[in-house]
Coordinates of C-alpha atoms in Angstrom, one line a residue:
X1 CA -17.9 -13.2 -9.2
X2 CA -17.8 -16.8 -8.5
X3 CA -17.0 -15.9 -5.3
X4 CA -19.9 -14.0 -4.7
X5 CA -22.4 -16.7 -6.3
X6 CA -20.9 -19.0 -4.1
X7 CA -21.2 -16.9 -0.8
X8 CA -17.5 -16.5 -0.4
X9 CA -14.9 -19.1 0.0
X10 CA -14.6 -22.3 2.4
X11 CA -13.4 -21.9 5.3
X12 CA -10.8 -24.3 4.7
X13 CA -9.4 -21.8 1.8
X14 CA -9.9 -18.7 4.6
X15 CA -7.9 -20.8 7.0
X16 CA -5.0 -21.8 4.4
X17 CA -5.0 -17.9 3.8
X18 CA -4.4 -16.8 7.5
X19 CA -1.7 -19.5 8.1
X20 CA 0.1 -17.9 4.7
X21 CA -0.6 -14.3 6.0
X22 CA 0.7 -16.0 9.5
X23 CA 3.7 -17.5 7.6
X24 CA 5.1 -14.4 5.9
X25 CA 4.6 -11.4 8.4
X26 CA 7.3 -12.9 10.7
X27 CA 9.4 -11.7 8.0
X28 CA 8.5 -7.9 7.7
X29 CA 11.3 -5.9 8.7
X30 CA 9.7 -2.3 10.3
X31 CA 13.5 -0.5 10.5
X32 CA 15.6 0.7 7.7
X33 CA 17.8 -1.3 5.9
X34 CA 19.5 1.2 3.7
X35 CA 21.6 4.1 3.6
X36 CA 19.5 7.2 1.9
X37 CA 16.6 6.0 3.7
X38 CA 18.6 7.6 6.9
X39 CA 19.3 10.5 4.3
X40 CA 17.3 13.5 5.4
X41 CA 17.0 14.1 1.2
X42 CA 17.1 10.6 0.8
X43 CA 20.4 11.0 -1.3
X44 CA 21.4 7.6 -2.9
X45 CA 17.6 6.8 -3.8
X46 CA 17.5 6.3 -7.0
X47 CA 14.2 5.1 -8.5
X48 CA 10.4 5.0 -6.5
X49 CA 8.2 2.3 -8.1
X50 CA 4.1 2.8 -7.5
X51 CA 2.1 -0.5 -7.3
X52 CA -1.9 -0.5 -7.9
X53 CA -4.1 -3.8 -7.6
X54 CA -7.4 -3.8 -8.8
X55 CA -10.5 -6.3 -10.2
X56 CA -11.7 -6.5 -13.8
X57 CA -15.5 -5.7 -13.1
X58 CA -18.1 -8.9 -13.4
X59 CA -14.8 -11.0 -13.6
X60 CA -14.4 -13.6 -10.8
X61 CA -10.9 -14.7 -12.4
X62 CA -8.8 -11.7 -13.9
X63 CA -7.3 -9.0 -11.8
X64 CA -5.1 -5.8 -12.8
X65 CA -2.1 -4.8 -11.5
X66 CA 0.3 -1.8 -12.5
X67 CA 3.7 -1.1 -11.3
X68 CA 4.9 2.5 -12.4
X69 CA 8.7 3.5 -11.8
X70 CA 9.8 7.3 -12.4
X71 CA 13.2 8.4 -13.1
X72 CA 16.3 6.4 -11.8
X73 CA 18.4 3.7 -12.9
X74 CA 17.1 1.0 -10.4
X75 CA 14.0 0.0 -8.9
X76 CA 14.7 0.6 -5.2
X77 CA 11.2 1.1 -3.1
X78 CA 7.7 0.2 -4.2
X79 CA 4.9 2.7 -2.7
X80 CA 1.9 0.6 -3.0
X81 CA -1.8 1.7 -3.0
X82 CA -3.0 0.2 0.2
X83 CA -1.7 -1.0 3.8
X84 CA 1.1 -2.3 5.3
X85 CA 1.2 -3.3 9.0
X86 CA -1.9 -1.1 9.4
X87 CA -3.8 -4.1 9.0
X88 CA -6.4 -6.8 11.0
X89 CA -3.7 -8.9 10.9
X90 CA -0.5 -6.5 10.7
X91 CA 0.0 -7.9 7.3
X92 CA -1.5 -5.7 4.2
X93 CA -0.7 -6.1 1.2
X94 CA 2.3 -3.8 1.3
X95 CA 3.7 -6.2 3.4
X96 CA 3.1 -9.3 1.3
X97 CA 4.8 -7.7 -1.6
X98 CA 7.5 -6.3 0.8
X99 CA 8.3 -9.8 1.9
X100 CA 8.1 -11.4 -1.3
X101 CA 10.3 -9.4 -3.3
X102 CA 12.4 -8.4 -0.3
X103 CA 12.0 -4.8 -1.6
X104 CA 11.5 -1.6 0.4
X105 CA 7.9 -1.0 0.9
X106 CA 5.8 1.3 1.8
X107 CA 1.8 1.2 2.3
X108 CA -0.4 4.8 0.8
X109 CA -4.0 4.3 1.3
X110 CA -6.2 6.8 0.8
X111 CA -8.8 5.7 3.9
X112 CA -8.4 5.0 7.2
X113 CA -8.9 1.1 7.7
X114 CA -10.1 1.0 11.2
X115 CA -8.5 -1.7 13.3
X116 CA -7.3 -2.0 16.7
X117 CA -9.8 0.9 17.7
X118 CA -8.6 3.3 15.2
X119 CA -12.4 5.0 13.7
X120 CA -12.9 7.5 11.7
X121 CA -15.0 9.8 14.2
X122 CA -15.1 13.1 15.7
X123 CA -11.8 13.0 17.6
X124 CA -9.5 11.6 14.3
X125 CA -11.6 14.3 12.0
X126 CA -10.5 16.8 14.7
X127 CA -7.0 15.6 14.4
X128 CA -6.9 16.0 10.8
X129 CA -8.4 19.5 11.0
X130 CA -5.4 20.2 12.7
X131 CA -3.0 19.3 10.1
X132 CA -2.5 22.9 8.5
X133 CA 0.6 22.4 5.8
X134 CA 1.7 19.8 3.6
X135 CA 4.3 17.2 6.1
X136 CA 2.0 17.6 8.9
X137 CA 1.1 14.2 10.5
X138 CA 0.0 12.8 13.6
X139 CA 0.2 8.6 15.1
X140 CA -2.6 6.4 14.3
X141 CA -2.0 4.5 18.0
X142 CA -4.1 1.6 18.5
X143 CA -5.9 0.4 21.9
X144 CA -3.5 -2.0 21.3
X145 CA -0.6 1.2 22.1
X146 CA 0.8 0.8 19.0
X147 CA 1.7 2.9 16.5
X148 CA 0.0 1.6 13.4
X149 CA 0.8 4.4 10.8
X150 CA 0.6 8.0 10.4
X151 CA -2.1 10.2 9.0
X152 CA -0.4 12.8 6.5
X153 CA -1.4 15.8 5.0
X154 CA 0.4 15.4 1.9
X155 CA -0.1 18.5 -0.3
X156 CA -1.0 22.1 0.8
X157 CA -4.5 22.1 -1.4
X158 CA -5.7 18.9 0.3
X159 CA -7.3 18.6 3.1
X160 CA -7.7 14.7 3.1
X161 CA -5.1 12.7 4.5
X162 CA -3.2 9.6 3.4
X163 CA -2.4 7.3 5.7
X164 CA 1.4 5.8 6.0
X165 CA 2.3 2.4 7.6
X166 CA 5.3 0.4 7.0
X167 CA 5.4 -2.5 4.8
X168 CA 8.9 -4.2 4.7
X169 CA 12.5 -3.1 5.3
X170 CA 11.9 0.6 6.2
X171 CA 11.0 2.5 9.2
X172 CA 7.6 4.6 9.8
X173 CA 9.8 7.6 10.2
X174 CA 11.5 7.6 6.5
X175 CA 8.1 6.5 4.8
X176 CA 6.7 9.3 5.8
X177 CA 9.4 11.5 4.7
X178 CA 9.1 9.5 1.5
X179 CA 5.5 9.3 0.6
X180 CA 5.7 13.4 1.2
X181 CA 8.7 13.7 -1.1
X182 CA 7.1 11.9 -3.9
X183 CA 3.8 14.3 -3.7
X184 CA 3.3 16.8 -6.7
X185 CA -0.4 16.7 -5.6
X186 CA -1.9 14.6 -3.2
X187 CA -1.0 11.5 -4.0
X188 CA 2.6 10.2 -4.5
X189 CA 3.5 10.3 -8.5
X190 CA 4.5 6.7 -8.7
X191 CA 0.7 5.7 -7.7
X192 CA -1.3 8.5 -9.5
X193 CA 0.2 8.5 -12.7
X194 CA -1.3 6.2 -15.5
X195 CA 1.5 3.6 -16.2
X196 CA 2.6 3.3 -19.8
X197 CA 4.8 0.1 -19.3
X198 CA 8.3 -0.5 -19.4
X199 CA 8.9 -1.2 -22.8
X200 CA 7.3 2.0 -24.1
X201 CA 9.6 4.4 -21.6
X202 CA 12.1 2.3 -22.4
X203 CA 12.9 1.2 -19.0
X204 CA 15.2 -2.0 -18.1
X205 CA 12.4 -4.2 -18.1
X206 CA 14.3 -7.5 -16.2
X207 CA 13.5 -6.3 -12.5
X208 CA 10.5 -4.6 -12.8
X209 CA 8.5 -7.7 -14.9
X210 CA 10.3 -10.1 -12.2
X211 CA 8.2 -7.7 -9.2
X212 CA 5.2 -7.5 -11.2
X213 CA 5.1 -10.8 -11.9
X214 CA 5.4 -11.6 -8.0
X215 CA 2.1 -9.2 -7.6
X216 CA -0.2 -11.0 -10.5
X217 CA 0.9 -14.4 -8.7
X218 CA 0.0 -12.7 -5.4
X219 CA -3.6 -11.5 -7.1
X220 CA -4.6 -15.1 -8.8
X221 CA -3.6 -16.5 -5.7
X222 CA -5.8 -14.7 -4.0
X223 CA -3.7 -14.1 -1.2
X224 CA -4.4 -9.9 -1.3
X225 CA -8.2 -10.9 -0.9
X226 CA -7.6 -12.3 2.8
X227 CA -8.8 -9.3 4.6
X228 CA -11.5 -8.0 3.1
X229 CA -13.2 -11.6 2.6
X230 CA -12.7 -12.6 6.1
X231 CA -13.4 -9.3 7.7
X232 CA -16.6 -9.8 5.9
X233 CA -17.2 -13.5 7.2
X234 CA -17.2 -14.3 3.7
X235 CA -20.3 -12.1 2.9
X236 CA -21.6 -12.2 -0.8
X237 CA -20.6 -8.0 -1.8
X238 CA -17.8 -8.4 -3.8
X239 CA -14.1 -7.2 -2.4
X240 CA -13.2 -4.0 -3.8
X241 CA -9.0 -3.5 -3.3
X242 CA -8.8 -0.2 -5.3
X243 CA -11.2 2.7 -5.6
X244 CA -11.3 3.4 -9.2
X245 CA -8.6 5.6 -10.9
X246 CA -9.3 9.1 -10.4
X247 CA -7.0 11.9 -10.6
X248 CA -6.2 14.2 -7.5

């Protein structure tokens, strides 16, 4: 990447970025905002949209982003492959997108991002031993003493957590009632399955091109890269957003 040739970005462009990520997260709402959210069943949802970012190898300028929606008439909550409030900053990219498309958003990532004291040692793979069934969870509670996210044992054949924060207009509560709803297998369907766009399912495509456009400006903007290149002091290894697409 240019960015890597280069040795990372000014830090004039770093700086710009924090004051953006500054900018936006005092708009993340961490409650719930609507009705089947409070819904034991989560009656009234309609539609759960999956969003997955991730870089064109050896390309310092293109990015990929898909948004997948199953079932429903209306695109009503994004689950998006990565963190929300679990973050450096308390501002991942689940919030971003939460914030700027003033959807319901929740962040799914697949490893712990260890912040605010949160590691991946003995004591947290203990924890996660204990998590026997699928729904199982326990608080990722930072020396800060709060409550980042929740580790959650998604699926009764896996043994590896995801890891559940809040990224905009819904509480910690109902996204983890959510994100364990939405599992088949370990992963929530909206973000495993291959999208196959909206045209081809035939989907209304007016609201789900306006979001997805919102998350390819976010990507050329660059604005998703903020933590990993500055938790890396602008280092020269190349930011990687999204492991590459497996199936669980």
């Amino acid at each position: 990447m240019a960015l890597e040739a280069a040795g990372g970005p000014p830090e004039e462009t770093l700086s710009l970025w924090k004051r953006e990520q500054a900018r936006l997260k005092a708009h993340v709402v961490d409650r719930d905002t609507e009705a089947w959210q409070r819904d034991p069943a989560f009656s009234g949802l309609q539609r759960v949209g999956g969003v997955d970012v991730s870089f064109v190898k050896g390309d310092s300028v293109r990015a990929c982003a898909s948004l997948v929606v199953l079932t429903f008439p209306e695109l009503e909550v994004l689950l998006v492959d990565g963190n929300g409030v679990l973050h450096h900053r308390g501002f991942g990219v689940a919030c971003h997108l939460g914030v700027l498309t003033d959807l319901p958003c929740v962040g799914v990532a697949k490893k712990l991002l260890q912040v605010d004291g949160l590691e991946n040692n003995a004591l947290h793979k203990e924890k996660i031993r204990l998590l026997q069934t699928r729904g199982d969870s326990f608080p990722l509670l930072g020396d800060s003493g709060t409550v980042l996210g929740m580790a959650l044992r998604s699926h009764d054949r896996s043994t590896r957590p995801l890891y559940i924060s809040v990224g905009h207009r819904m509480s910690l509560e109902a996204a983890v009632r959510l994100t364990c709803c939405c599992c088949r297998f370990r992963i929530p369907e909206p973000v495993r399955q291959e999208p196959e766009g909206a045209e081809a399912s035939g989907m209304p495509q007016t609201r789900l091109w306006r979001v997805l456009s919102t998350l390819l400006n976010v990507v050329v903007r660059a604005h998703v890269l903020v933590s990993f290149l500055i938790e890396r002091g602008g280092e020269s290894t190349r930011p990687r957003l999204v492991p590459d697409r497996t199936r669980w």
